[in-house]
Amino acid sequence: MLDGFTPWPAEYAERYRARGHWRGRTLGSLLRDRAAATPDAPALVDGSRRWTYHELDVRADRLAAGLHDLGITRGDRVVVHLPNTAEFVELSFALFRLGAVPVMALPAHREAEIANLLAVSEAVAYVVPDTHLGYDARTLARAVRDGAPRLRHVIVAGEAQEFTPLASLPTGPLPLPAGPDPSDVAVLLLSGGTTGTPKLIPRTHDDYVYNATASAAVAGVTARTRYLTALPAAHNFPLACPGLLGVLDAGGTVVMCPSSSPDAAFPLIARERVTMTSLVPSLVLLWLEALEWAEEDLSSLRLLQVGGSRLKAGTAARVTPELGCRLQQVFGMGEGLLCFTALDDPEALILDTQGRPLSPDDEIRVAGPDGADVPDGATGELLARGPYTMRGYYRAEEHNARVFTPDGFFRTGDLARRLPSGHLVVEGRLKDVINRGGEKVPVEEVENHLLTHPAVYDAILVGLADEHLGERSCACVVPRGAPPTRADLNAHLTGRGLAAFKLPDEIKVLRDFPRTAFGKIDKAAVIRGLST
Ligand code: OOB
């Protein structure tokens, strides 16, 4: 077992097996089983490349053998830093089969993040593309290589220069060595925090197979599903909620999209008759705007999953009328817990809630500041424990002591309330409150009101250090047309019945927001930008 990994206590592991959640399958066997069932069905499309299940299966085995030939073996960590390409999928399965553990870096990560990932994971290999969207990843590899004493191989998909080319790894002798145990760590995901360095999240084969297959069931995935991987594939959402893993398990087709912009996605949706994709809310806005000029036929689209940050009700309401497909809200986290609205939920629940927990064995608590549970309907911090929620970050004992209760509940840091139906409404982050001279400004609430102003395209509210108040509030606005003034905004907010202390003390007009590597608005970076 990987050191630094906190397993579930035996009684929980037994329960999750007995309840049929953990089935003793590995991620590698998921592809193997499908390739045996439907070898000639289309599994993967990347540009002009099209691989059947049989082809993907054979390629994954060959690559696993090649990596093994290099000395990469069960339990070794490999930082995977690939964009949305067929190689990402092939390599992930090769590593799953060896029992080597991919560390899922996002394409937007750079030197600081990668150096940290290499150090924490003590990875033996680092896999990059040659270039991606004009950026030369080999330069990055050169910059981090010397600071990572455990790193033995830099492997390049494409023109490798002095490094090892992925395409020419020796196809070592098959059959492969014995694969991993289903209870082994299969993958290390990155936590989605917008501040500090990301923590690594260990996910086991058992728990991640369940994550992907149960998600596929609530999203109605079948062998006819054609899924567009538009978000970075290394992220939990497009990877396994149900993402490409859930779709491959069901025998559907995965279409890799090089970027999440409408320019890249719309032609692929039309050409490949894509039925389903997943986006973060800011991209939904962008896609809806782009529809005005788009000429592509998007009528094949049946389902749009949206998650990653709060989807405003106004945007949610536009999805079905304008895109012509159903909406599924997904509230999830790399750490585990996933909530989905059901495809047949009443419209009001689909538009206004973040859904219900995926598993009947997800245990959810909503706790007040004193740690005690609050009554249903009241807002508090969400805590979660269950068959696919990790019991500890990788090698982070001190941090784990803070973010887990003694009985193993993960403190998500999210504020939520639970409706009688069991649906959760995410009300913000625990720290997403501006303390304005003692008065607590609820950030999400004010943002929602700001977005109703006709001259506001997107808006966030941030707290800035203030000599008198401790913190003052600043509305950062991306305008639609002529920018609104502070007086305009405040008159509008007052008209909507907002208390005076919630009115922004300042307004800043921005062209766009800085984003995290996954595409969420990076509030910490906005604040840094404002204070320099
Ligand atoms: C997803 O995962 P992460 O790990 O990048 O970020 C998790 C955090 C949550 O704790 C929450 O603060 C926020 O992102 N979040 C949402 C949300 N979905 C995620 N906040 C409000 N509404 C939502 N629907 O972001 C992620 C992982 C799997 C599926 C979907 C998203």
CSV table of C-alpha atoms in Angstrom, one decimal, residues 293-494:
chain,number,residue,atom,x,y,z
A,293,TRP,CA,-23.3,33.6,-34.1
A,294,ALA,CA,-22.7,29.9,-34.3
A,295,GLU,CA,-23.7,28.2,-37.5
A,296,GLU,CA,-23.0,24.6,-36.4
A,297,ASP,CA,-25.8,22.1,-35.8
A,298,LEU,CA,-25.7,21.3,-32.1
A,299,SER,CA,-29.0,19.5,-32.1
A,300,SER,CA,-27.4,16.2,-31.2
A,301,LEU,CA,-26.7,17.5,-27.7
A,302,ARG,CA,-29.0,15.8,-25.1
A,303,LEU,CA,-27.4,16.7,-21.8
A,304,LEU,CA,-25.2,19.4,-20.4
A,305,GLN,CA,-23.7,18.8,-17.0
A,306,VAL,CA,-22.6,22.0,-15.1
A,307,GLY,CA,-20.5,22.1,-12.0
A,308,GLY,CA,-17.4,23.4,-10.4
A,309,SER,CA,-18.8,26.5,-9.0
A,310,ARG,CA,-22.3,27.8,-8.4
A,311,LEU,CA,-24.4,28.1,-11.5
A,312,LYS,CA,-26.6,31.2,-11.2
A,313,ALA,CA,-30.3,30.5,-11.6
A,314,GLY,CA,-30.5,33.0,-14.5
A,315,THR,CA,-27.9,31.1,-16.5
A,316,ALA,CA,-29.4,27.8,-15.6
A,317,ALA,CA,-32.7,28.9,-17.0
A,318,ARG,CA,-31.2,29.6,-20.4
A,319,VAL,CA,-29.6,26.2,-21.0
A,320,THR,CA,-32.6,24.2,-22.2
A,321,PRO,CA,-34.3,26.9,-24.3
A,322,GLU,CA,-31.1,28.1,-26.0
A,323,LEU,CA,-29.0,24.9,-26.2
A,324,GLY,CA,-31.9,22.6,-26.7
A,325,CYS,CA,-30.6,20.0,-24.2
A,326,ARG,CA,-31.3,19.0,-20.6
A,327,LEU,CA,-29.3,20.5,-17.7
A,328,GLN,CA,-27.8,18.5,-14.9
A,329,GLN,CA,-26.2,20.4,-12.0
A,330,VAL,CA,-23.2,18.7,-10.5
A,331,PHE,CA,-21.8,19.7,-7.2
A,332,GLY,CA,-18.6,17.8,-6.6
A,333,MET,CA,-15.1,17.7,-5.4
A,334,GLY,CA,-11.9,15.8,-6.1
A,335,GLU,CA,-12.0,14.7,-2.5
A,336,GLY,CA,-15.1,12.6,-3.3
A,337,LEU,CA,-18.7,13.6,-2.6
A,338,LEU,CA,-20.8,14.2,-5.7
A,339,CYS,CA,-24.3,15.6,-5.9
A,340,PHE,CA,-26.4,15.5,-9.1
A,341,THR,CA,-29.8,16.8,-10.0
A,342,ALA,CA,-31.8,13.9,-11.5
A,343,LEU,CA,-32.7,14.0,-15.1
A,344,ASP,CA,-36.4,13.8,-14.2
A,345,ASP,CA,-36.3,16.2,-11.2
A,346,PRO,CA,-38.9,19.0,-11.4
A,347,GLU,CA,-37.5,22.0,-13.2
A,348,ALA,CA,-37.4,24.2,-10.1
A,349,LEU,CA,-35.0,21.7,-8.5
A,350,ILE,CA,-32.8,21.4,-11.6
A,351,LEU,CA,-32.5,25.2,-11.9
A,352,ASP,CA,-32.1,26.1,-8.2
A,353,THR,CA,-30.3,23.2,-6.5
A,354,GLN,CA,-27.1,21.4,-6.7
A,355,GLY,CA,-28.7,18.0,-6.5
A,356,ARG,CA,-28.6,15.0,-4.2
A,357,PRO,CA,-25.7,12.9,-3.1
A,358,LEU,CA,-24.8,10.1,-5.5
A,359,SER,CA,-24.6,7.2,-3.1
A,360,PRO,CA,-27.2,5.9,-0.7
A,361,ASP,CA,-24.2,5.4,1.6
A,362,ASP,CA,-23.1,9.0,1.4
A,363,GLU,CA,-23.4,10.4,4.9
A,364,ILE,CA,-24.0,14.2,4.9
A,365,ARG,CA,-23.9,16.5,7.8
A,366,VAL,CA,-24.7,20.2,7.8
A,367,ALA,CA,-23.0,21.8,10.9
A,368,GLY,CA,-23.1,25.1,12.6
A,369,PRO,CA,-20.1,27.1,13.9
A,370,ASP,CA,-20.2,25.0,17.1
A,371,GLY,CA,-19.8,21.8,15.1
A,372,ALA,CA,-23.4,20.6,16.0
A,373,ASP,CA,-25.8,19.7,13.2
A,374,VAL,CA,-28.2,22.5,12.2
A,375,PRO,CA,-31.9,21.7,11.5
A,376,ASP,CA,-32.9,20.9,7.9
A,377,GLY,CA,-33.3,24.1,5.9
A,378,ALA,CA,-30.6,26.0,7.8
A,379,THR,CA,-27.2,26.8,6.3
A,380,GLY,CA,-24.1,25.3,7.7
A,381,GLU,CA,-20.8,23.7,6.7
A,382,LEU,CA,-21.2,20.5,4.7
A,383,LEU,CA,-19.4,17.5,6.0
A,384,ALA,CA,-19.2,14.2,4.1
A,385,ARG,CA,-18.2,10.6,4.6
A,386,GLY,CA,-18.9,7.7,2.2
A,387,PRO,CA,-17.7,5.0,-0.2
A,388,TYR,CA,-15.9,7.4,-2.5
A,389,THR,CA,-14.9,10.2,-0.2
A,390,MET,CA,-11.2,10.0,0.8
A,391,ARG,CA,-10.1,9.6,4.4
A,392,GLY,CA,-7.1,11.8,4.1
A,393,TYR,CA,-5.0,13.9,1.6
A,394,TYR,CA,-1.8,12.2,0.5
A,395,ARG,CA,1.1,12.9,2.9
A,396,ALA,CA,-0.6,15.7,4.7
A,397,GLU,CA,-1.1,14.6,8.3
A,398,GLU,CA,-1.3,18.0,9.9
A,399,HIS,CA,-3.7,19.3,7.4
A,400,ASN,CA,-5.8,16.1,7.7
A,401,ALA,CA,-6.1,16.5,11.4
A,402,ARG,CA,-7.8,19.8,10.7
A,403,VAL,CA,-10.1,18.9,7.9
A,404,PHE,CA,-11.4,15.6,9.2
A,405,THR,CA,-13.5,15.0,12.2
A,406,PRO,CA,-12.2,12.3,14.5
A,407,ASP,CA,-14.9,9.9,13.1
A,408,GLY,CA,-13.8,10.5,9.5
A,409,PHE,CA,-16.1,13.1,8.1
A,410,PHE,CA,-14.4,15.5,5.6
A,411,ARG,CA,-15.1,19.1,6.3
A,412,THR,CA,-15.8,20.4,2.8
A,413,GLY,CA,-15.5,24.1,3.6
A,414,ASP,CA,-18.7,24.6,1.6
A,415,LEU,CA,-21.8,26.2,3.0
A,416,ALA,CA,-25.0,24.5,2.1
A,417,ARG,CA,-28.5,23.9,3.2
A,418,ARG,CA,-30.6,20.8,2.7
A,419,LEU,CA,-34.2,20.8,1.3
A,420,PRO,CA,-36.8,18.3,2.5
A,421,SER,CA,-36.3,16.4,-0.8
A,422,GLY,CA,-32.6,15.9,0.2
A,423,HIS,CA,-31.4,18.3,-2.5
A,424,LEU,CA,-28.5,20.5,-1.4
A,425,VAL,CA,-28.2,24.2,-2.2
A,426,VAL,CA,-24.7,25.5,-2.0
A,427,GLU,CA,-24.7,28.9,-0.4
A,428,GLY,CA,-21.0,29.7,-0.7
A,429,ARG,CA,-17.7,28.8,0.9
A,430,LEU,CA,-17.1,29.0,4.6
A,431,LYS,CA,-14.7,31.8,4.1
A,432,ASP,CA,-16.8,33.4,1.4
A,433,VAL,CA,-18.1,36.1,3.7
A,434,ILE,CA,-16.7,39.6,3.9
A,435,ASN,CA,-16.4,40.8,7.5
A,436,ARG,CA,-17.2,44.5,7.0
A,437,GLY,CA,-16.6,46.1,10.4
A,438,GLY,CA,-18.3,43.1,12.0
A,439,GLU,CA,-21.2,43.0,9.6
A,440,LYS,CA,-21.0,39.8,7.5
A,441,VAL,CA,-21.6,40.4,3.8
A,442,PRO,CA,-22.8,37.2,2.2
A,443,VAL,CA,-20.8,37.2,-1.0
A,444,GLU,CA,-22.9,34.8,-3.1
A,445,GLU,CA,-26.1,36.6,-2.3
A,446,VAL,CA,-24.7,40.0,-3.4
A,447,GLU,CA,-23.1,38.4,-6.5
A,448,ASN,CA,-26.5,37.0,-7.5
A,449,HIS,CA,-28.1,40.4,-7.3
A,450,LEU,CA,-25.2,42.1,-9.2
A,451,LEU,CA,-25.8,39.6,-12.1
A,452,THR,CA,-29.3,40.8,-12.5
A,453,HIS,CA,-28.1,44.2,-13.7
A,454,PRO,CA,-28.5,44.5,-17.5
A,455,ALA,CA,-25.0,46.0,-17.9
A,456,VAL,CA,-23.3,43.2,-15.9
A,457,TYR,CA,-22.0,40.2,-17.9
A,458,ASP,CA,-20.3,38.6,-14.9
A,459,ALA,CA,-19.5,39.8,-11.4
A,460,ILE,CA,-17.8,38.8,-8.2
A,461,LEU,CA,-17.5,40.5,-4.8
A,462,VAL,CA,-14.2,40.4,-3.0
A,463,GLY,CA,-13.1,41.7,0.4
A,464,LEU,CA,-10.1,44.2,0.5
A,465,ALA,CA,-8.1,45.1,3.5
A,466,ASP,CA,-9.5,48.4,5.0
A,467,GLU,CA,-8.0,50.5,7.7
A,468,HIS,CA,-11.3,51.4,9.3
A,469,LEU,CA,-13.6,48.5,8.5
A,470,GLY,CA,-11.1,45.6,8.6
A,471,GLU,CA,-12.5,44.6,5.2
A,472,ARG,CA,-14.4,46.6,2.6
A,473,SER,CA,-16.3,45.1,-0.3
A,474,CYS,CA,-15.4,45.5,-3.9
A,475,ALA,CA,-17.6,44.5,-6.8
A,476,CYS,CA,-15.5,43.4,-9.8
A,477,VAL,CA,-17.6,43.6,-12.8
A,478,VAL,CA,-17.1,42.4,-16.4
A,479,PRO,CA,-19.6,44.7,-18.2
A,480,ARG,CA,-22.0,43.9,-21.0
A,481,GLY,CA,-21.6,47.1,-23.2
A,482,ALA,CA,-21.1,50.3,-21.4
A,483,PRO,CA,-19.8,49.7,-17.8
A,484,PRO,CA,-22.2,50.6,-15.0
A,485,THR,CA,-21.1,53.0,-12.3
A,486,ARG,CA,-21.1,52.3,-8.6
A,487,ALA,CA,-24.1,54.5,-8.2
A,488,ASP,CA,-26.0,52.6,-10.9
A,489,LEU,CA,-25.2,49.3,-9.3
A,490,ASN,CA,-26.1,50.4,-5.8
A,491,ALA,CA,-29.4,51.9,-6.9
A,492,HIS,CA,-30.1,48.6,-8.6
A,493,LEU,CA,-29.2,46.6,-5.5
A,494,THR,CA,-31.2,48.9,-3.2
